[in-house]
CSV table of C-alpha atoms and ligand atoms in Angstrom, one decimal:
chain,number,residue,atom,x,y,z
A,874,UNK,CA,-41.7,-85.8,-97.8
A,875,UNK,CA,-40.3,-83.2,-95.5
A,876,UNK,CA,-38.0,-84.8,-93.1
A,877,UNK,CA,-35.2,-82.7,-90.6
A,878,UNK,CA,-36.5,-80.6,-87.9
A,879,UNK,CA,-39.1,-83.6,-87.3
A,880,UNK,CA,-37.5,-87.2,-86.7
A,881,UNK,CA,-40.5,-88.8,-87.3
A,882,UNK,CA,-42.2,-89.3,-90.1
A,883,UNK,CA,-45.7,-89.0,-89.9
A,884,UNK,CA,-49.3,-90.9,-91.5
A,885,UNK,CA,-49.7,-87.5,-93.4
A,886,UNK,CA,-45.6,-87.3,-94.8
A,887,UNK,CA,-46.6,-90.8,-96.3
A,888,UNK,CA,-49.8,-90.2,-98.2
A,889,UNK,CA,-48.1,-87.0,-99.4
A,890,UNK,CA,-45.3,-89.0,-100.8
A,891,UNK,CA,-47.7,-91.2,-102.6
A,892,UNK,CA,-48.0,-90.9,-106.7
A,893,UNK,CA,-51.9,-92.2,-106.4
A,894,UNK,CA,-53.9,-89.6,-104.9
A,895,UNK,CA,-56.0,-90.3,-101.6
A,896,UNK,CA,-59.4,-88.8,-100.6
A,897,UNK,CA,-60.9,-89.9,-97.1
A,898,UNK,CA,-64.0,-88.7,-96.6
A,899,UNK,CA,-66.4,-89.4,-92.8
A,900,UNK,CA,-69.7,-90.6,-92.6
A,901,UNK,CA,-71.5,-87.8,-94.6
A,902,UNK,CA,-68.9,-87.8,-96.9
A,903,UNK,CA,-67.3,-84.7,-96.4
A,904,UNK,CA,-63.4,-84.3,-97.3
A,905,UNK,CA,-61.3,-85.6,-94.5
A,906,UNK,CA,-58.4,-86.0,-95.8
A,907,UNK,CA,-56.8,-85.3,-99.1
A,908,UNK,CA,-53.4,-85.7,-100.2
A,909,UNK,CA,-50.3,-83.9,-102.4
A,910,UNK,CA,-51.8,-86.1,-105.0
A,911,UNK,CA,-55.2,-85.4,-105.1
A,912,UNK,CA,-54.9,-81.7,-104.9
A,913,UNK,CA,-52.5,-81.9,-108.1
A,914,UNK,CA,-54.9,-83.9,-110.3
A,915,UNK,CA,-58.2,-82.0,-109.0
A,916,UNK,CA,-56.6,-78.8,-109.2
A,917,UNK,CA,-58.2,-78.0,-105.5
A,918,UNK,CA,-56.4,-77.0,-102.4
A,919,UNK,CA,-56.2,-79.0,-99.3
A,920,UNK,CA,-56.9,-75.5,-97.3
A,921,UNK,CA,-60.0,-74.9,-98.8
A,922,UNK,CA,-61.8,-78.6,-99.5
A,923,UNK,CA,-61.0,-80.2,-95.9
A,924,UNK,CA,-64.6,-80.4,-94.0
A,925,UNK,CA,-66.4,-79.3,-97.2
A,926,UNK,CA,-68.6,-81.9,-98.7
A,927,UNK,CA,-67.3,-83.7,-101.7
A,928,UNK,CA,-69.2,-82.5,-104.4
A,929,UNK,CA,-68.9,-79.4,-103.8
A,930,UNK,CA,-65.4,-79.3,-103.2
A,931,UNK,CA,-64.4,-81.6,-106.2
A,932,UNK,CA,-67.1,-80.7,-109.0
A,933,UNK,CA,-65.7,-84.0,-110.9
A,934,UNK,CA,-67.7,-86.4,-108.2
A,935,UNK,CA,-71.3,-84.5,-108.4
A,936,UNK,CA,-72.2,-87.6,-110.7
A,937,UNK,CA,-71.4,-89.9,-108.3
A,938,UNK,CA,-72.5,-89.2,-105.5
A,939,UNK,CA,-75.7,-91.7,-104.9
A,940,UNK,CA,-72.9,-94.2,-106.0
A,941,UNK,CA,-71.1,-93.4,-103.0
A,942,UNK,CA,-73.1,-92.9,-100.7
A,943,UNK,CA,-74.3,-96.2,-101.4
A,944,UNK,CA,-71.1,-97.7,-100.6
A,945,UNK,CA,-71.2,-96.1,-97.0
A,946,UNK,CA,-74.4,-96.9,-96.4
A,947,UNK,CA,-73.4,-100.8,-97.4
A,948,UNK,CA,-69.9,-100.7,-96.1
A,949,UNK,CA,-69.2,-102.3,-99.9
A,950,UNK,CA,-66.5,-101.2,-101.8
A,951,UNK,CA,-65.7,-101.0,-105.3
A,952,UNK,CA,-63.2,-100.2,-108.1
A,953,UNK,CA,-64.0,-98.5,-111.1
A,954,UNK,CA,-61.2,-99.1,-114.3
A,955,UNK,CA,-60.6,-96.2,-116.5
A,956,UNK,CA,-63.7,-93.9,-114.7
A,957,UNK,CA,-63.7,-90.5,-116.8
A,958,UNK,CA,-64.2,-88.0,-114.6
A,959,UNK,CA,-65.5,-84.3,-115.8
A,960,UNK,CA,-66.0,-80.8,-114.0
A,961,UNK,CA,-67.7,-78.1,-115.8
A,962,UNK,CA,-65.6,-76.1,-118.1
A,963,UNK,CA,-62.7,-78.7,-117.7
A,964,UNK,CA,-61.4,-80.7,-119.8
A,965,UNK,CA,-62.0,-84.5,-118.4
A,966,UNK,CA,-59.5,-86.8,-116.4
A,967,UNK,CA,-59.1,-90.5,-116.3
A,968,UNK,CA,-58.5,-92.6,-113.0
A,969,UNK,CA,-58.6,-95.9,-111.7
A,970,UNK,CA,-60.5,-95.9,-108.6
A,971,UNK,CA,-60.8,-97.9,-105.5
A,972,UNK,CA,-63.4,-97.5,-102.7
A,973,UNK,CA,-63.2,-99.0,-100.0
A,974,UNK,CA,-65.2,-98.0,-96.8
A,975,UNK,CA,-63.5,-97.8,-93.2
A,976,UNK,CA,-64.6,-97.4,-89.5
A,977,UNK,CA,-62.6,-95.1,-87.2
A,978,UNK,CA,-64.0,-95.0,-83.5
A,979,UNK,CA,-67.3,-96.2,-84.4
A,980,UNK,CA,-67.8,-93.8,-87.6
A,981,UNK,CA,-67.7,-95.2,-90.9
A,982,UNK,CA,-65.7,-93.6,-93.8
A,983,UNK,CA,-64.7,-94.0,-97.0
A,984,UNK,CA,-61.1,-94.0,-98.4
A,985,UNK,CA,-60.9,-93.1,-102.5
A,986,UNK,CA,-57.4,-94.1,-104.1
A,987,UNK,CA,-57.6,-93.0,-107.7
A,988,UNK,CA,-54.5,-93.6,-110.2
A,989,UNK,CA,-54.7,-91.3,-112.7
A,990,UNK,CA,-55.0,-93.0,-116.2
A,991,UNK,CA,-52.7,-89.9,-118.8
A,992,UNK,CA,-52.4,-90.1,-122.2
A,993,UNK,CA,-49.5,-92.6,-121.9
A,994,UNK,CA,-51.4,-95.6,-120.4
A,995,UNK,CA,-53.9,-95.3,-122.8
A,996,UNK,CA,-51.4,-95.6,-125.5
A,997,UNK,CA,-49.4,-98.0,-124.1
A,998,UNK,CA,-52.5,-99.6,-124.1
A,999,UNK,CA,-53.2,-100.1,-127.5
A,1000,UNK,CA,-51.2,-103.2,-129.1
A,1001,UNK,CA,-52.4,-102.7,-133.1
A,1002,UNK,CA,-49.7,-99.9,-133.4
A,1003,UNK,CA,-46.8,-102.7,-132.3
A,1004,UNK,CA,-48.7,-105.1,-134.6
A,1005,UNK,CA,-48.7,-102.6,-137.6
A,1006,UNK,CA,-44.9,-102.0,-136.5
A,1007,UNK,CA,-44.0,-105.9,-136.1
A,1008,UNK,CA,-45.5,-105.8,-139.4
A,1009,UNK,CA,-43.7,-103.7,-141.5
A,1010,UNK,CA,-40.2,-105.2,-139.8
A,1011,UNK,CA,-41.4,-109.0,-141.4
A,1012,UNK,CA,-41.6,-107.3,-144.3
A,1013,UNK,CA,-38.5,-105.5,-144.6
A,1014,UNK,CA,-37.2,-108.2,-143.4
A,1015,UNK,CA,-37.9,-110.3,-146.0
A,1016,UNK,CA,-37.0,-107.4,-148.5
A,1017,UNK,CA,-33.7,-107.4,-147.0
A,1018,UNK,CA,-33.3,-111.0,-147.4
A,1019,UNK,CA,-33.8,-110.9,-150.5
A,1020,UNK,CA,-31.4,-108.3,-151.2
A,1021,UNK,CA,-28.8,-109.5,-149.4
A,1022,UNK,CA,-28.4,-113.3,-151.0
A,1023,UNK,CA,-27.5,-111.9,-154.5
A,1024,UNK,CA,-24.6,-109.2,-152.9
A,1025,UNK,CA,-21.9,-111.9,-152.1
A,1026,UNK,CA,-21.9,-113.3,-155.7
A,1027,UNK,CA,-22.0,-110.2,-157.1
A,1028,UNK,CA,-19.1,-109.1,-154.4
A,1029,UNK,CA,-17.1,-112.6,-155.4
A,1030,UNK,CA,-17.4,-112.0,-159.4
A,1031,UNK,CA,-15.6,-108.0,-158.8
A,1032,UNK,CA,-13.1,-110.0,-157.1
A,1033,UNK,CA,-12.8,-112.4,-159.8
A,1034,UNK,CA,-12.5,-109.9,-162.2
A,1035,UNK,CA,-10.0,-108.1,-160.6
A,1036,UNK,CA,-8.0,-111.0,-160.6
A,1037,UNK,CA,-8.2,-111.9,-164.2
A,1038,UNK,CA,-7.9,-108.2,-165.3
A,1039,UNK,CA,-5.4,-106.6,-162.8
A,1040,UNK,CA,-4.7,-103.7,-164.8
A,1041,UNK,CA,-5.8,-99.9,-163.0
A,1042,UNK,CA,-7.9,-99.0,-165.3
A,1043,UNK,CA,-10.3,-102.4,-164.6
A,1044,UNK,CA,-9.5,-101.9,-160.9
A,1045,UNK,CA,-10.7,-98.9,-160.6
A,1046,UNK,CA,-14.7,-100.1,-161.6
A,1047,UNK,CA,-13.9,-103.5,-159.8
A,1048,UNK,CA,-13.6,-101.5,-157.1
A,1049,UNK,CA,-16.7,-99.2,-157.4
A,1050,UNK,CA,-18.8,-102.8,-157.5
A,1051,UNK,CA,-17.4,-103.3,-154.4
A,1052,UNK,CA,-17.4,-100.8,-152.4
A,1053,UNK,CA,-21.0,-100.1,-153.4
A,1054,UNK,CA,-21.7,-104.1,-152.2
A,1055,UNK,CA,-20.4,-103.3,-148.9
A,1056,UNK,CA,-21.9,-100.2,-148.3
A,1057,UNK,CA,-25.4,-101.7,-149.2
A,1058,UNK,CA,-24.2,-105.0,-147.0
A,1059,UNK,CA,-24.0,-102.8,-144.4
A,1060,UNK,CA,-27.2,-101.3,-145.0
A,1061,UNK,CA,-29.0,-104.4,-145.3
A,1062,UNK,CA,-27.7,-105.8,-141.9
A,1063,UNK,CA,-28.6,-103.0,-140.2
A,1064,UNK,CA,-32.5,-103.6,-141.5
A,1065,UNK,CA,-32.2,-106.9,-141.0
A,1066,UNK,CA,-31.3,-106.0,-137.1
A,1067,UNK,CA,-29.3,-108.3,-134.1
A,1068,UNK,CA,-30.7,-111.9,-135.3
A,1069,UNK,CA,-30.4,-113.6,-131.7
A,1070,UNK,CA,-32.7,-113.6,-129.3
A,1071,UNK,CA,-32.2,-111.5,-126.3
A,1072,UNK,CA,-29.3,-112.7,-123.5
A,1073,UNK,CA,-31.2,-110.9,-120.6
A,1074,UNK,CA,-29.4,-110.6,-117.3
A,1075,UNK,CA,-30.4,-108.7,-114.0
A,1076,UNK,CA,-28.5,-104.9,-114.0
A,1077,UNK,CA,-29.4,-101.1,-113.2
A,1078,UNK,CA,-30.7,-99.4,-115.9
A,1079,UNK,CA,-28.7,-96.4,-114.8
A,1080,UNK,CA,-25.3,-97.8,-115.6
A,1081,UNK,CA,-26.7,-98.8,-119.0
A,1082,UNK,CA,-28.1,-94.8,-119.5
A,1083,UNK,CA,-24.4,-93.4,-117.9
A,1084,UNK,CA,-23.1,-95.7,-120.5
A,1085,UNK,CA,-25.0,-94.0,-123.6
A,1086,UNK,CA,-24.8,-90.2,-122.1
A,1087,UNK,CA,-20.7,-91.1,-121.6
A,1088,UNK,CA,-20.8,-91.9,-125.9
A,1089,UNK,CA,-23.3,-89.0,-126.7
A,1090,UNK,CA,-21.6,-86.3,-124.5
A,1091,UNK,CA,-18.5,-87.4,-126.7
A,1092,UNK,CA,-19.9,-86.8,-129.8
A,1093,UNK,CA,-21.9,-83.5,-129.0
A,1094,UNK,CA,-20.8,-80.0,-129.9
A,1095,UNK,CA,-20.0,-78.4,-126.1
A,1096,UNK,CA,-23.2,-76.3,-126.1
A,1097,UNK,CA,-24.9,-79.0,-125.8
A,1098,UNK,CA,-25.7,-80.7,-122.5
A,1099,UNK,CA,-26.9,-84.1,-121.7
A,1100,UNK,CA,-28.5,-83.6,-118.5
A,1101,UNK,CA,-29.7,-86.4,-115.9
A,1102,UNK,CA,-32.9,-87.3,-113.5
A,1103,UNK,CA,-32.8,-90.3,-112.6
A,1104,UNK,CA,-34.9,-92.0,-109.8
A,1105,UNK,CA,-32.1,-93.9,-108.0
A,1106,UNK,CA,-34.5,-96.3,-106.6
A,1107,UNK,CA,-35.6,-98.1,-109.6
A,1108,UNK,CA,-35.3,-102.2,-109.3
A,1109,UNK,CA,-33.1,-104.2,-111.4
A,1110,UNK,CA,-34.6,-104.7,-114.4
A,1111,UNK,CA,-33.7,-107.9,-116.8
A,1112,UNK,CA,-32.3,-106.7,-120.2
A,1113,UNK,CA,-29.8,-107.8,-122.4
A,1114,UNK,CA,-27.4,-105.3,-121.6
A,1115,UNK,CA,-25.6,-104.7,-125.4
A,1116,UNK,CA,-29.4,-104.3,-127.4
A,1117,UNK,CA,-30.5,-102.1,-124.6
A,1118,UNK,CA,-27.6,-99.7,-125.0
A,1119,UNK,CA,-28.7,-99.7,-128.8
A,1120,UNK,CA,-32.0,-99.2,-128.4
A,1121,UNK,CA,-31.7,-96.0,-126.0
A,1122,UNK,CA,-28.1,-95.0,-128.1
A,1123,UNK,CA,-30.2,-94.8,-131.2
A,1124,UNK,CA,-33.1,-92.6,-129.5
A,1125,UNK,CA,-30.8,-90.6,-127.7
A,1126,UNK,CA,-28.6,-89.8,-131.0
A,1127,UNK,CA,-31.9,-88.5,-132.6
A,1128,UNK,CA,-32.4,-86.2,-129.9
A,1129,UNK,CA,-28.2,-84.9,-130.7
A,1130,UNK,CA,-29.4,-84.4,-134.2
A,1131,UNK,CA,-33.0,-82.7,-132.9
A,1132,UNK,CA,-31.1,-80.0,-130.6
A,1133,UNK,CA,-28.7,-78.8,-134.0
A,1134,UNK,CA,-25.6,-77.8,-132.3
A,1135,UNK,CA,-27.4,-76.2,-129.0
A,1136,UNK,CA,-29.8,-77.4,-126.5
A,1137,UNK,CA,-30.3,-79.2,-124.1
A,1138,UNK,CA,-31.0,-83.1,-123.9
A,1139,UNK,CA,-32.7,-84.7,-120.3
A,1140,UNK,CA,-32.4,-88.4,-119.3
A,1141,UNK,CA,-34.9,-89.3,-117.2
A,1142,UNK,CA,-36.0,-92.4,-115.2
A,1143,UNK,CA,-39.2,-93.2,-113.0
A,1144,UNK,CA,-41.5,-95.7,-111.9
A,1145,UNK,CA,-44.6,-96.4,-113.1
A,1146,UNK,CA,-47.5,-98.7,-111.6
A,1147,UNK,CA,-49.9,-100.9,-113.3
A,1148,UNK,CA,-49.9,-99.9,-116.8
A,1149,UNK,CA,-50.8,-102.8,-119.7
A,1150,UNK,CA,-48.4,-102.8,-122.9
A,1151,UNK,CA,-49.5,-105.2,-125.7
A,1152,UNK,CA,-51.7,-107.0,-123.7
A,1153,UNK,CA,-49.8,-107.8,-120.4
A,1154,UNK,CA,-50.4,-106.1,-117.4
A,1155,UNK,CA,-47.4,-104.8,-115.4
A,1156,UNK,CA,-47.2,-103.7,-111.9
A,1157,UNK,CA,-44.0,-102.0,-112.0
A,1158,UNK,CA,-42.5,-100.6,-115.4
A,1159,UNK,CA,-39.3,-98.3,-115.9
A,1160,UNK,CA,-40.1,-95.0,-117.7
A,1161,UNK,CA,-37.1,-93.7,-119.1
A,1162,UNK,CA,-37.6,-90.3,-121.1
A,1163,UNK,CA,-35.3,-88.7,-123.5
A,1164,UNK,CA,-36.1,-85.3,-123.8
A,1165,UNK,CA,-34.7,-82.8,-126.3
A,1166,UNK,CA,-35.0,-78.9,-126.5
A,1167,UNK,CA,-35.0,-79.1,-130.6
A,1168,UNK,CA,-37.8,-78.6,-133.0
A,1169,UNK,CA,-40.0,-81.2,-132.9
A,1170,UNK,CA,-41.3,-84.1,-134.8
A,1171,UNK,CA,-43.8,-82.4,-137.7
A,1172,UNK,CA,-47.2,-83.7,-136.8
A,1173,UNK,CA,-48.1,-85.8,-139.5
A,1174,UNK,CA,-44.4,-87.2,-139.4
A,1175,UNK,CA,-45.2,-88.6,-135.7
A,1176,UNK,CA,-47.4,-91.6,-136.6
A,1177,UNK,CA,-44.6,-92.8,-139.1
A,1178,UNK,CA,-40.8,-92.2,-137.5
A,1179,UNK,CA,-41.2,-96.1,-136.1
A,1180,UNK,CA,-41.6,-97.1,-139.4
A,1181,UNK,CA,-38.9,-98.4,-141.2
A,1182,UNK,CA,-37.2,-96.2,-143.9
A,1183,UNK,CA,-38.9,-93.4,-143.1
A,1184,UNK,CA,-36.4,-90.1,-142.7
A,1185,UNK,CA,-36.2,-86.5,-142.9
A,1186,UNK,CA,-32.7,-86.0,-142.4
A,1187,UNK,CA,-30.6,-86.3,-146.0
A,1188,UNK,CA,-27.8,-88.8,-144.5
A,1189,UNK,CA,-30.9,-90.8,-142.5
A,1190,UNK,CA,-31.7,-94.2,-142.8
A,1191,UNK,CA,-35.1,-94.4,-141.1
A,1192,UNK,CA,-33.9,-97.3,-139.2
A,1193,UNK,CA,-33.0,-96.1,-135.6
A,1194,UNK,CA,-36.5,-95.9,-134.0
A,1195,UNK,CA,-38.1,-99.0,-135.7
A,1196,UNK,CA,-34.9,-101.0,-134.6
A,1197,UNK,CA,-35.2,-99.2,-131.0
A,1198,UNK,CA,-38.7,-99.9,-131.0
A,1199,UNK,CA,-38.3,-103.5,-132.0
A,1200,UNK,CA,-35.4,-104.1,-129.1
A,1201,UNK,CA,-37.4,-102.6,-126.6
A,1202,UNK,CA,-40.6,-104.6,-127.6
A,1203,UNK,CA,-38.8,-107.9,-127.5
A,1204,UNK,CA,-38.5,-106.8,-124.0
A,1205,UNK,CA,-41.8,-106.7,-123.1
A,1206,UNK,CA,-41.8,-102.8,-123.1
A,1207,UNK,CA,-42.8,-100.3,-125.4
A,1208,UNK,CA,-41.2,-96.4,-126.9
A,1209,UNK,CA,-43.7,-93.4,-127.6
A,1210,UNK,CA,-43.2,-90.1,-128.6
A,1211,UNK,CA,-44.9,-86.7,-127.6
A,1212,UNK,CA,-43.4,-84.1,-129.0
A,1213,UNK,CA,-44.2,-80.1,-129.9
A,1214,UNK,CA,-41.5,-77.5,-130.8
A,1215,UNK,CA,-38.8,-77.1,-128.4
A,1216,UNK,CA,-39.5,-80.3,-126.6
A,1217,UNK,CA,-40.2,-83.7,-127.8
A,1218,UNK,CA,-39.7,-86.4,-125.3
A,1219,UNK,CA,-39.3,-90.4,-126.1
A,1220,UNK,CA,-40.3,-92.3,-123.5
A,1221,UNK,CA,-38.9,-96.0,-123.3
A,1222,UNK,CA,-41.3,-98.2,-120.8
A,1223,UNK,CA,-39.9,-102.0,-119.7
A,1224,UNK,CA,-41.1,-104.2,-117.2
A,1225,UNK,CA,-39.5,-104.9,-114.2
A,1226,UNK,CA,-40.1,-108.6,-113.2
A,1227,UNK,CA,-40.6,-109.0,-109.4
A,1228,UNK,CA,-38.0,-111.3,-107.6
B,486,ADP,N1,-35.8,-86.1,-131.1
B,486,ADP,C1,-36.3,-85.9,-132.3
B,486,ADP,N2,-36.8,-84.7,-132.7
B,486,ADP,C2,-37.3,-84.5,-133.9
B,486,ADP,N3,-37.5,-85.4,-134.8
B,486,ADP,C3,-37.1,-86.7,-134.5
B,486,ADP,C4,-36.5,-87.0,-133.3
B,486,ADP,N4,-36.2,-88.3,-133.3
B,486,ADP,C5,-36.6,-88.8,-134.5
B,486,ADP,N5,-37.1,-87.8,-135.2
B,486,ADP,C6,-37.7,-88.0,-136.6
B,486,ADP,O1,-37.8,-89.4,-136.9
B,486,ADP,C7,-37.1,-89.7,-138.1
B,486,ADP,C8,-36.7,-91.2,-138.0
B,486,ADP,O2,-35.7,-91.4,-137.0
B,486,ADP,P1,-34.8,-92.7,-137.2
B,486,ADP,O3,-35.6,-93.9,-137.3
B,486,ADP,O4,-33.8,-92.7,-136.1
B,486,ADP,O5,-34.1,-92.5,-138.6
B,486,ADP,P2,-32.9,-91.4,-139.0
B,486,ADP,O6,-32.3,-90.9,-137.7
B,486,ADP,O7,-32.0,-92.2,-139.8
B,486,ADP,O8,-33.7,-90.3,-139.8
B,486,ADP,C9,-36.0,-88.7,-138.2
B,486,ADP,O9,-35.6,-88.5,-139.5
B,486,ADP,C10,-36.7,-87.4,-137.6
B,486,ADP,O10,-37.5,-86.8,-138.6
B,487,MG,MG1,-31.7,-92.0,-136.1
């Protein structure tokens, strides 16, 4: 929005400020207005498609057309979910539309919102990954369990024995038992992950992010920079403040070990309207990306890092993203991964709950 020189801020500042784009078009449905939006996803310029008629000025709605006019002719909107929409030698985009038809001194008119439907919402959209991953946790879970009743009798009976057999020379493999117990104690907690429920409170997600880049930048050689964008408007959201810092501490200490010593790593934050994560609808979601300059995640290695145990670093555990993925998830949110060489971004989504 460009504010200053101009006090006022006018019809056209707003829909330019508006993340869904906006075509009106008159009465023979030529392009009346079209905003910051529209040109970005229809690759057109404003210059050139005002006064044109649709079609021609934005190939993608040639199929459409009767469709529309239809609507005019009716004064009958509609919506259209998930409408593919294709120009010739183009790949295709995805949109949510809304029609609704309009009357301005006697002329009728149709206003178009479209939200464009990326890559993201349609994953996001797709539960059987989070089922596979929920999945895989019971049953590590239950491996863990398992593991973890024997290792205090075995712990107890080293002690034992060092009692009845204090000499060094005993000590020394009474101690080896131990310390081997504890380090796969340890081990076995951490699969086992936090076993309480959430405590969720209302707090800005930004202090819990400033928290995590405060620990991170500690850690990290100096050439490398944890960076921040955050959109300072963001709601509240409801979290339980200590799993949260986890679940973005573990993410955000991959991308540390991704940049090797020098790179660059973003936090980012936005808004994002109306997407569905494992079956429930959200109006408002927090998208907060961790973006690193390093390699990349190896494309057959991306459908398996939320899996448990699976690693490609020598001193990994595989356990950071399914935990991560698990907190966030008993959140009602959701964490994907894009990623090519030289930047892979994790995007953590949560809900915000209107007051
Ligand atoms: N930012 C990243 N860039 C490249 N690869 C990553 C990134 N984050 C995670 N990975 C891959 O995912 C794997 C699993 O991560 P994680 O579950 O945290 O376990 P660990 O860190 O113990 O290996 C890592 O070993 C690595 O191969
Ligand atoms: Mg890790």
């Amino acid at each position: 929005m460009k504010l200053g020189a101009r006090s006022r801020v006018t019809a056209e500042d707003v829909i330019d400020g508006q993340t869904t784009a906006v075509v009106a078009l008159d009465e023979s449905l030529r392009v009346s207005v079209l905003n910051f939006a529209a040109e970005g996803i229809f690759e057109v310029s404003r210059r050139l498609t005002l006064g044109e008629a649709l079609v021609d000025a934005i190939a993608h709605f040639a199929p459409h057309e009767l469709r529309l006019r239809k609507a005019l002719d009716t004064m009958t909107g509609f919506i259209e979910r998930e409408l593919k929409l294709a120009r010739p030698g183009s790949s295709s985009i995805t949109v949510d539309l809304i029609v609704t038809p309009f009357v301005v001194g006697k002329k009728p008119g149709l206003l178009m919102e479209m939200q464009p439907v990326d890559r993201h919402q349609r994953i996001a959209r797709d539960g059987t990954l989070q089922t596979q991953f929920d999945a895989s946790r019971e049953l590590i879970r239950g491996l863990a369990h398992e593991i973890k009743n024997p290792l205090g009798g075995i712990r107890g009976a080293a002690q034992l024995m060092e009692h009845e057999f204090p000499d060094s020379q005993h000590r020394e493999y009474t101690r080896v038992i131990i310390r081997e117990v504890d380090r796969l104690q340890n081990l076995v907690n951490r699969m086992l992950g936090p076993n309480r429920a959430p405590q969720k409170a209302l707090l800005n997600i930004h202090e819990v992010l400033e928290h995590v880049r405060r620990l991170v930048q500690a850690e990290a050689p100096p050439a490398v920079a944890v960076l921040r964008d955050y959109d300072p408007s963001i709601p509240e959201v409801v979290v339980d403040r200590e799993q949260m810092i986890q679940a973005v501490l573990n993410v955000l200490r991959n991308a540390l070990h991704a940049v090797d010593g020098h790179g660059s790593i973003i936090l980012r934050t936005r808004t994002r309207r109306q997407l569905t994560v494992g079956g429930a609808r959200h109006k408002l979601m927090v998208q907060i990306d961790i973006e690193d300059s390093g390699c990349g995640v190896p494309p057959d290695m991306i459908e398996k890092i939320f899996y448990p145990m699976v690693t490609t670093r020598a001193d990994g555990t595989g356990l950071g993203l399914p935990l991560s993925q698990y907190l966030v998830h008993s959140h009602g949110g959701l964490i994907e991964c894009r990623s090519r060489p030289g930047c892979t971004v994790f995007s953590i989504f949560l809900p915000i709950e209107s007051a």
